[in-house]
Amino acid sequence: MIFDANELAQAVFFFDEQGRLIKELHIAEFQAVLDGFVGLSDLSGVEARACYAEINSELKICKLLFFTLPVNPDGSIHKAWHLPLANLAASGFKGRDLGAGPILMSCHSQCPAVHLKRAMWDPELGPENNTLLILKKAAAENKMGLLFRSPETVAAHGAVDAESIERMELELGNKLRKEHAKEMRDHMAQLLKEQRLRIATMNSEFENQKQLAKQQFEQRLESQNQALLSSQQELTYAQAKISELEAELAQQSDKIASVRDYFTRKIDDVVGSEQEQQLLLRESIELELKAKFEHDDLELKQRLQSCELELLYRQELEEQLQSELAMLRQRAEGATSLSAEQLLQNLSTSGLTLVSFQPGTGHLTVPVDKVQQYIDGPEAYAATHCGVSEGLYLQWLEHYKVPICRAELETGAVCGENVERVDKPIDFSSGVSDRCPHCQKLASRAHLKLAST
């Protein structure tokens, strides 16, 4: 097409998802696409990103309109699609100077018609991929072959006197100064608008990423809390099961003692039997009772050891979940604007105190400056408060939860006899407090034998 020198040529540019220019059409070709004579086969089935531009005779861009164009699978445009491209471009906001003064630009963020905002998109304004610079370069290269007629210029010469020349020079100087000042103000205003548009786009992307990260963290935290609650419930069940087995063991012991007394009285009531017959009967009853007691005792010890192993596994799982939960909380605290230390300081200033319960210490007040130390190692913190080492505290804690004899027998198994519970770590002595009287005697005999040797 050929345009007059004072006319603006109309063209449509197409971009891909990466912001690269992929197609250029002048307005007649684009109108043929809208009328269905030509199809966009290379953009079929997508919502294409397009830009309507008006270009002057110097191949400089004057107006821009960034809009989306839905393309059918066969490459045609839906008949109901219609946008007043020229009117929207003429109603745009002043933008960057691309060589012909500040352009008029309409896009998603700067739309003159709010109800058409969804049909537009925002150009890239970054230093690496700038859509406006790509359009400026494409217009200058003129691959579409836009042609403009040369205007007929008539030079009129007239005689002017010196006074008129001086007055014209003065008026021209004032006019140039005002235009320069106005151009500088417009340029600064345009720079501010571009920066505000870019900041608004970056803020929107940041908010979306922030909301996504917050949702992921809340889902992960909820999952960890559910797992921790389930572990605590299983731990409570295991402790109740151990208490039930201990009560059952005591009941069996009482029952065996009652049976022994019954048969002893029965033997004593036998009158007139021979001494040898009485001895045989007594030995038979004692062997039977001993075998029954050993069988019941072995079965109960095995069940008790199984429950202890399950309890240890639950404790390890709970510690692992507590560690993961602490790591997630640290990440969440790093993502917020208020640090954990400032939050704890504010709580302390408001009169709130942090209280924790640990076996052997009871309810323990944790100062603000000791919170991180407590989180890194609750057992070590409690051991320091009790005045013992962390290793001794952990041995006492194991004894406190399950007060049984932990001496290792010749068979490799643990003795498992009930011992008296030591309530304070400072009173606990490893190898003594967690040993039954029988194992303590064996240990003292071995020590005396070793000393005599």
Coordinates of C-alpha atoms in Angstrom, one line a residue:
M1 CA 0.0 0.0 0.0
I2 CA 1.0 3.6 -0.6
F3 CA 0.2 6.3 1.9
D4 CA 0.4 10.1 1.7
A5 CA 3.3 11.8 3.5
N6 CA 0.9 13.2 6.1
E7 CA -0.9 9.9 6.7
L8 CA 0.0 7.2 9.3
A9 CA 0.5 3.7 8.0
Q10 CA -1.3 0.9 9.9
A11 CA 0.4 -2.5 10.6
V12 CA -0.1 -5.5 13.0
F13 CA 2.9 -7.4 14.6
F14 CA 2.6 -10.8 16.1
F15 CA 4.8 -12.2 19.0
D16 CA 5.3 -15.6 20.5
E17 CA 5.2 -16.6 24.3
Q18 CA 9.0 -15.7 24.6
G19 CA 8.4 -12.2 23.3
R20 CA 10.0 -12.8 19.9
L21 CA 8.6 -11.1 16.7
I22 CA 7.2 -13.8 14.4
K23 CA 4.9 -12.1 11.9
E24 CA 4.4 -8.6 10.3
L25 CA 1.2 -7.6 8.4
H26 CA 0.0 -4.3 7.1
I27 CA -3.6 -3.4 7.7
A28 CA -4.9 -4.6 4.4
E29 CA -3.4 -8.1 5.0
F30 CA -4.8 -8.2 8.5
Q31 CA -8.2 -7.2 7.3
A32 CA -8.1 -10.1 4.9
V33 CA -7.4 -12.4 7.8
L34 CA -10.4 -11.0 9.7
D35 CA -12.6 -11.5 6.7
G36 CA -11.6 -15.1 6.3
F37 CA -9.8 -14.8 3.0
V38 CA -6.4 -15.7 4.6
G39 CA -5.7 -18.0 7.6
L40 CA -3.1 -17.9 10.3
S41 CA -2.0 -21.6 10.0
D42 CA 1.2 -21.0 12.0
L43 CA -0.8 -19.7 14.9
S44 CA -3.8 -22.0 14.8
G45 CA -5.5 -23.0 18.1
V46 CA -3.8 -20.4 20.3
E47 CA -4.5 -17.0 21.6
A48 CA -2.0 -15.0 19.7
R49 CA -0.3 -11.9 21.1
A50 CA -0.6 -9.0 18.6
C51 CA 0.3 -5.3 18.4
Y52 CA -1.5 -2.7 16.3
A53 CA 0.9 0.2 15.3
E54 CA 0.6 3.4 13.4
I55 CA 3.8 4.5 11.6
N56 CA 4.6 7.9 10.0
S57 CA 6.4 8.6 6.7
E58 CA 9.8 8.5 8.5
L59 CA 9.1 4.9 9.6
K60 CA 8.7 6.1 13.2
I61 CA 6.0 4.6 15.5
C62 CA 3.4 7.0 16.8
K63 CA 0.7 4.8 18.3
L64 CA 0.6 1.2 19.8
L65 CA -2.1 -1.1 21.0
F66 CA -1.2 -4.5 22.5
F67 CA -4.2 -6.9 22.1
T68 CA -4.8 -10.7 22.0
L69 CA -6.3 -12.5 19.0
P70 CA -8.0 -15.9 19.5
V71 CA -7.2 -18.1 16.5
N72 CA -9.4 -21.1 15.6
P73 CA -7.8 -24.6 15.0
D74 CA -8.2 -24.0 11.2
G75 CA -6.3 -20.7 11.4
S76 CA -9.4 -18.5 11.0
I77 CA -10.6 -15.7 13.3
H78 CA -14.0 -16.0 15.0
K79 CA -16.6 -13.8 13.3
A80 CA -17.8 -12.3 16.5
W81 CA -14.3 -10.9 17.4
H82 CA -14.1 -7.2 17.0
L83 CA -11.9 -4.5 18.6
P84 CA -11.8 -0.8 17.6
L85 CA -8.1 -0.9 17.1
A86 CA -7.6 2.7 15.8
N87 CA -9.9 4.2 18.4
L88 CA -8.3 2.4 21.3
A89 CA -4.8 3.3 20.1
A90 CA -5.8 7.0 19.7
S91 CA -7.2 7.0 23.3
G92 CA -4.1 5.5 24.8
F93 CA -1.7 7.1 27.4
K94 CA 1.5 8.9 26.5
G95 CA 4.4 6.5 26.5
R96 CA 8.0 6.3 25.5
D97 CA 9.6 8.4 22.7
L98 CA 10.4 6.0 19.8
G99 CA 11.7 8.7 17.5
A100 CA 8.5 10.7 16.6
G101 CA 7.9 12.1 20.1
P102 CA 6.0 10.3 23.0
I103 CA 3.8 7.6 21.6
L104 CA 0.2 6.8 22.5
M105 CA 0.2 3.3 24.1
S106 CA -2.7 1.1 25.2
C107 CA -2.1 -2.2 27.0
H108 CA -3.4 -4.4 29.9
S109 CA -2.1 -2.1 32.6
Q110 CA -3.0 1.1 30.7
C111 CA -6.4 0.4 29.1
P112 CA -8.7 3.3 28.2
A113 CA -11.7 0.9 28.2
V114 CA -11.9 -1.2 31.4
H115 CA -14.3 -3.8 29.9
L116 CA -11.7 -4.6 27.2
K117 CA -8.8 -5.0 29.7
R118 CA -8.9 -8.8 29.4
A119 CA -8.3 -8.7 25.7
M120 CA -5.0 -6.9 26.1
W121 CA -1.5 -7.8 27.3
D122 CA 1.5 -5.9 28.8
P123 CA 4.8 -5.6 26.8
E124 CA 8.2 -6.6 28.2
L125 CA 10.2 -3.5 29.3
G126 CA 13.3 -5.3 30.7
P127 CA 16.8 -4.6 29.5
E128 CA 17.3 -8.0 27.9
N129 CA 13.9 -8.3 26.1
N130 CA 12.3 -4.9 25.4
T131 CA 9.1 -5.2 23.2
L132 CA 9.1 -1.4 22.3
L133 CA 12.7 -1.6 21.0
I134 CA 11.8 -4.7 18.9
L135 CA 8.9 -2.8 17.4
K136 CA 11.0 0.3 16.7
K137 CA 13.6 -1.8 14.9
A138 CA 11.0 -3.7 12.9
A139 CA 9.3 -0.4 11.8
A140 CA 12.7 1.0 10.7
E141 CA 13.6 -2.2 8.7
N142 CA 10.2 -2.0 6.9
K143 CA 10.0 -5.6 5.8
M144 CA 6.3 -5.0 4.9
G145 CA 7.3 -2.5 2.2
L146 CA 5.3 0.5 3.4
L147 CA 5.5 3.3 0.8
F148 CA 4.8 7.1 1.2
R149 CA 4.3 9.8 -1.5
S150 CA 6.7 12.7 -1.5
P151 CA 4.9 16.0 -0.7
E152 CA 5.2 19.0 -3.1
T153 CA 6.9 21.7 -1.3
V154 CA 6.6 25.3 -2.3
A155 CA 9.2 27.8 -1.0
A156 CA 7.9 31.3 -0.6
H157 CA 10.5 34.0 -0.3
G158 CA 9.5 37.5 0.8
A159 CA 11.4 40.5 1.8
V160 CA 11.4 41.2 5.5
D161 CA 13.1 44.1 7.2
A162 CA 15.7 43.8 10.0
E163 CA 13.2 44.6 12.7
S164 CA 10.9 41.8 11.6
I165 CA 13.8 39.4 11.5
E166 CA 14.8 40.3 15.0
R167 CA 11.3 39.9 16.3
M168 CA 10.9 36.5 14.6
E169 CA 14.2 35.3 16.0
L170 CA 13.1 36.4 19.5
E171 CA 9.7 34.6 19.2
L172 CA 11.4 31.5 17.7
G173 CA 13.9 31.4 20.6
N174 CA 11.1 31.7 23.2
K175 CA 9.1 29.0 21.4
L176 CA 12.0 26.6 21.3
R177 CA 12.8 27.1 25.0
K178 CA 9.2 26.4 25.9
E179 CA 9.1 23.3 23.7
H180 CA 12.4 22.1 25.1
A181 CA 11.1 22.5 28.7
K182 CA 7.9 20.8 27.8
E183 CA 9.7 18.0 26.1
M184 CA 11.9 17.4 29.1
R185 CA 8.9 17.4 31.5
D186 CA 7.1 14.9 29.2
H187 CA 10.2 12.7 29.0
M188 CA 10.5 12.6 32.8
A189 CA 6.8 11.9 33.2
Q190 CA 7.1 9.1 30.7
L191 CA 10.1 7.6 32.5
L192 CA 8.1 7.6 35.8
K193 CA 5.1 6.0 34.1
E194 CA 7.3 3.2 32.7
Q195 CA 9.0 2.6 36.0
R196 CA 5.6 2.5 37.8
L197 CA 4.3 0.0 35.2
R198 CA 7.4 -2.2 35.6
I199 CA 7.1 -2.0 39.4
A200 CA 3.4 -2.9 39.3
T201 CA 4.2 -5.9 37.0
M202 CA 7.0 -7.1 39.3
N203 CA 4.8 -6.6 42.4
S204 CA 2.1 -8.7 40.9
E205 CA 4.5 -11.5 40.0
F206 CA 6.0 -11.4 43.5
E207 CA 2.6 -11.6 45.2
N208 CA 1.7 -14.6 43.1
Q209 CA 4.9 -16.4 44.0
K210 CA 4.5 -15.4 47.7
Q211 CA 0.9 -16.8 47.8
L212 CA 2.1 -20.1 46.1
A213 CA 5.0 -20.5 48.6
K214 CA 2.6 -19.8 51.5
Q215 CA 0.1 -22.4 50.3
Q216 CA 2.8 -25.0 49.9
F217 CA 4.2 -24.3 53.3
E218 CA 0.8 -24.4 55.0
Q219 CA 0.1 -27.8 53.3
R220 CA 3.4 -29.2 54.3
L221 CA 3.0 -27.9 57.9
E222 CA -0.5 -29.4 58.1
S223 CA 0.8 -32.8 56.9
Q224 CA 3.7 -32.7 59.5
N225 CA 1.2 -31.8 62.3
Q226 CA -1.0 -34.7 61.3
A227 CA 1.9 -37.1 61.3
L228 CA 3.1 -35.8 64.7
L229 CA -0.3 -36.1 66.2
S230 CA -0.6 -39.7 64.9
S231 CA 2.8 -40.5 66.4
Q232 CA 1.9 -39.1 69.7
Q233 CA -1.3 -41.1 69.8
E234 CA 0.6 -44.3 69.0
L235 CA 3.1 -43.5 71.7
T236 CA 0.3 -43.0 74.2
Y237 CA -1.2 -46.3 73.2
A238 CA 2.2 -48.1 73.5
Q239 CA 2.7 -46.7 77.0
A240 CA -0.8 -47.8 78.0
K241 CA 0.0 -51.2 76.6
I242 CA 3.2 -51.5 78.7
S243 CA 1.3 -50.5 81.8
E244 CA -1.3 -53.2 81.0
L245 CA 1.4 -55.9 80.5
E246 CA 3.1 -54.9 83.8
A247 CA -0.2 -55.2 85.6
E248 CA -0.9 -58.6 84.0
L249 CA 2.6 -59.7 85.0
A250 CA 2.0 -58.8 88.6
Q251 CA -1.4 -60.5 88.5
Q252 CA 0.3 -63.7 87.1
S253 CA 2.9 -63.6 89.9
D254 CA 0.2 -63.3 92.5
K255 CA -1.7 -66.2 90.9
I256 CA 1.3 -68.4 90.9
A257 CA 2.0 -67.6 94.5
S258 CA -1.6 -68.5 95.4
V259 CA -1.3 -71.8 93.5
R260 CA 2.0 -72.6 95.3
D261 CA 0.3 -72.0 98.7
Y262 CA -2.6 -74.1 97.7
F263 CA -0.5 -77.2 96.8
T264 CA 1.7 -76.7 99.8
R265 CA -1.3 -76.8 102.1
K266 CA -2.6 -79.9 100.2
I267 CA 0.7 -81.6 100.7
D268 CA 0.7 -80.8 104.4
D269 CA -2.8 -82.2 104.7
V270 CA -1.8 -85.6 103.4
V271 CA -1.6 -87.8 106.4
G272 CA -0.5 -91.4 106.5
S273 CA 1.5 -91.2 103.3
E274 CA 5.1 -92.5 103.2
Q275 CA 8.0 -90.0 103.4
E276 CA 9.3 -91.0 99.9
Q277 CA 5.9 -90.6 98.3
Q278 CA 5.5 -87.1 99.9
L279 CA 9.0 -86.0 98.6
L280 CA 8.2 -87.3 95.1
L281 CA 4.8 -85.5 95.1
R282 CA 6.5 -82.3 96.4
E283 CA 9.2 -82.4 93.7
S284 CA 6.7 -83.0 91.0
I285 CA 4.5 -80.1 92.0
E286 CA 7.5 -77.8 92.3
L287 CA 8.8 -78.7 88.9
E288 CA 5.4 -78.2 87.4
L289 CA 5.0 -74.8 89.1
K290 CA 8.6 -73.8 88.1
A291 CA 8.0 -74.7 84.4
K292 CA 4.7 -72.9 84.3
F293 CA 6.2 -69.8 86.0
E294 CA 9.2 -69.8 83.6
H295 CA 7.0 -70.1 80.6
D296 CA 4.6 -67.3 81.7
D297 CA 7.6 -65.1 82.7
L298 CA 9.4 -65.6 79.4
E299 CA 6.2 -64.8 77.4
L300 CA 5.6 -61.6 79.4
K301 CA 9.2 -60.5 79.1
Q302 CA 9.1 -61.0 75.3
R303 CA 5.9 -59.0 75.0
L304 CA 7.4 -56.3 77.2
Q305 CA 10.6 -56.1 75.1
S306 CA 8.5 -55.9 71.9
C307 CA 6.6 -53.0 73.4
E308 CA 9.8 -51.3 74.5
L309 CA 11.3 -51.6 70.9
E310 CA 8.0 -50.2 69.5
L311 CA 8.2 -47.3 72.0
L312 CA 11.8 -46.5 71.1
Y313 CA 10.9 -46.5 67.4
R314 CA 8.0 -44.1 68.0
Q315 CA 10.3 -41.8 70.0
E316 CA 12.8 -41.8 67.1
L317 CA 10.0 -41.0 64.7
E318 CA 8.7 -38.2 66.9
E319 CA 12.2 -36.7 67.2
Q320 CA 12.5 -36.8 63.4
L321 CA 9.1 -35.2 62.9
Q322 CA 10.0 -32.6 65.5
S323 CA 13.3 -31.8 63.6
E324 CA 11.4 -31.4 60.3
L325 CA 8.8 -29.3 61.9
A326 CA 11.5 -27.1 63.4
M327 CA 13.2 -26.7 60.0
L328 CA 9.9 -25.7 58.3
R329 CA 9.2 -23.2 61.1
Q330 CA 12.7 -21.7 60.5
R331 CA 11.9 -21.4 56.8
A332 CA 8.6 -19.7 57.6
E333 CA 10.2 -17.4 60.0
G334 CA 12.8 -16.4 57.4
A335 CA 10.1 -15.6 54.9
T336 CA 8.2 -13.1 57.1
S337 CA 9.2 -9.5 57.6
L338 CA 9.4 -9.9 61.4
S339 CA 12.2 -12.1 62.6
A340 CA 11.8 -14.8 65.3
E341 CA 14.1 -12.9 67.7
Q342 CA 12.0 -9.7 67.4
L343 CA 8.8 -11.7 67.9
L344 CA 10.1 -13.3 71.0
Q345 CA 11.3 -10.0 72.3
N346 CA 7.9 -8.4 71.7
L347 CA 6.2 -11.3 73.5
S348 CA 8.6 -10.8 76.5
T349 CA 7.9 -7.1 76.5
S350 CA 4.2 -7.8 76.5
G351 CA 4.6 -9.8 79.7
L352 CA 4.3 -13.3 78.2
T353 CA 6.8 -16.0 79.2
L354 CA 7.7 -19.3 77.6
V355 CA 7.2 -22.4 79.8
S356 CA 8.2 -25.9 78.9
F357 CA 7.8 -29.2 80.7
Q358 CA 10.6 -31.7 80.8
P359 CA 10.9 -34.8 82.9
G360 CA 13.1 -34.2 86.0
T361 CA 12.7 -30.4 85.9
G362 CA 8.9 -29.9 85.9
H363 CA 7.6 -26.7 84.4
L364 CA 10.7 -24.7 83.3
T365 CA 10.7 -21.1 82.3
V366 CA 12.8 -20.5 79.1
P367 CA 14.3 -16.9 78.8
V368 CA 14.0 -15.3 75.4
D369 CA 17.8 -15.4 74.8
K370 CA 17.8 -19.2 75.6
V371 CA 14.9 -20.2 73.2
Q372 CA 17.3 -21.1 70.3
Q373 CA 19.4 -23.2 72.7
Y374 CA 16.3 -25.0 74.0
I375 CA 15.1 -25.7 70.4
D376 CA 18.5 -27.0 69.3
G377 CA 18.5 -29.5 72.2
P378 CA 15.7 -29.8 74.8
E379 CA 17.4 -32.7 76.5
A380 CA 20.7 -30.9 76.7
Y381 CA 19.0 -27.8 78.1
A382 CA 17.1 -29.9 80.7
A383 CA 20.3 -31.7 81.7
T384 CA 22.1 -28.4 82.3
H385 CA 19.2 -27.2 84.4
C386 CA 19.3 -30.4 86.5
G387 CA 23.1 -30.2 86.9
V388 CA 24.0 -33.4 85.1
S389 CA 25.6 -34.3 81.8
E390 CA 23.4 -34.9 78.7
G391 CA 24.4 -38.6 78.5
L392 CA 23.5 -39.2 82.1
Y393 CA 20.2 -37.3 81.6
L394 CA 19.3 -39.5 78.6
Q395 CA 20.1 -42.7 80.6
W396 CA 17.9 -41.4 83.5
L397 CA 15.1 -40.5 81.0
E398 CA 15.1 -44.0 79.6
H399 CA 15.0 -45.4 83.1
Y400 CA 12.2 -42.9 84.1
K401 CA 10.0 -43.9 81.2
V402 CA 10.5 -47.7 81.7
P403 CA 12.0 -48.5 85.2
I404 CA 13.3 -52.0 84.6
C405 CA 16.7 -53.7 85.1
R406 CA 18.9 -53.2 82.0
A407 CA 21.6 -55.6 82.9
E408 CA 22.7 -57.8 80.0
L409 CA 22.4 -61.5 80.8
E410 CA 24.8 -64.2 79.5
T411 CA 22.2 -65.1 76.8
G412 CA 22.5 -61.5 75.4
A413 CA 18.9 -60.5 76.5
V414 CA 18.1 -57.7 79.0
C415 CA 17.1 -58.8 82.5
G416 CA 13.8 -56.7 82.5
E417 CA 13.0 -57.0 86.2
N418 CA 11.1 -54.1 87.7
V419 CA 13.2 -51.7 89.7
E420 CA 12.3 -48.7 91.8
R421 CA 12.0 -45.5 89.8
V422 CA 14.4 -42.6 90.5
D423 CA 12.4 -39.3 90.2
K424 CA 15.4 -36.9 89.9
P425 CA 18.3 -37.2 87.5
I426 CA 20.8 -36.0 90.2
D427 CA 19.9 -39.0 92.3
F428 CA 20.4 -41.5 89.4
S429 CA 23.5 -43.6 89.1
S430 CA 24.0 -45.5 85.9
G431 CA 24.7 -49.2 86.5
V432 CA 23.2 -49.0 90.0
S433 CA 19.8 -47.3 89.9
D434 CA 18.8 -49.3 86.8
R435 CA 19.8 -52.7 88.2
C436 CA 17.7 -55.2 90.2
P437 CA 19.2 -56.5 93.5
H438 CA 20.0 -59.9 91.9
C439 CA 22.1 -58.3 89.1
Q440 CA 23.7 -55.9 91.6
K441 CA 24.9 -58.9 93.6
L442 CA 26.3 -60.6 90.5
A443 CA 28.1 -57.5 89.6
S444 CA 29.6 -57.1 93.1
R445 CA 30.7 -60.7 93.1
A446 CA 32.4 -60.3 89.8
H447 CA 34.1 -57.1 91.0
L448 CA 35.3 -58.9 94.2
K449 CA 36.5 -61.9 92.2
L450 CA 38.4 -59.6 89.9
A451 CA 39.9 -57.7 92.8
S452 CA 41.0 -60.9 94.6
T453 CA 42.7 -62.1 91.4

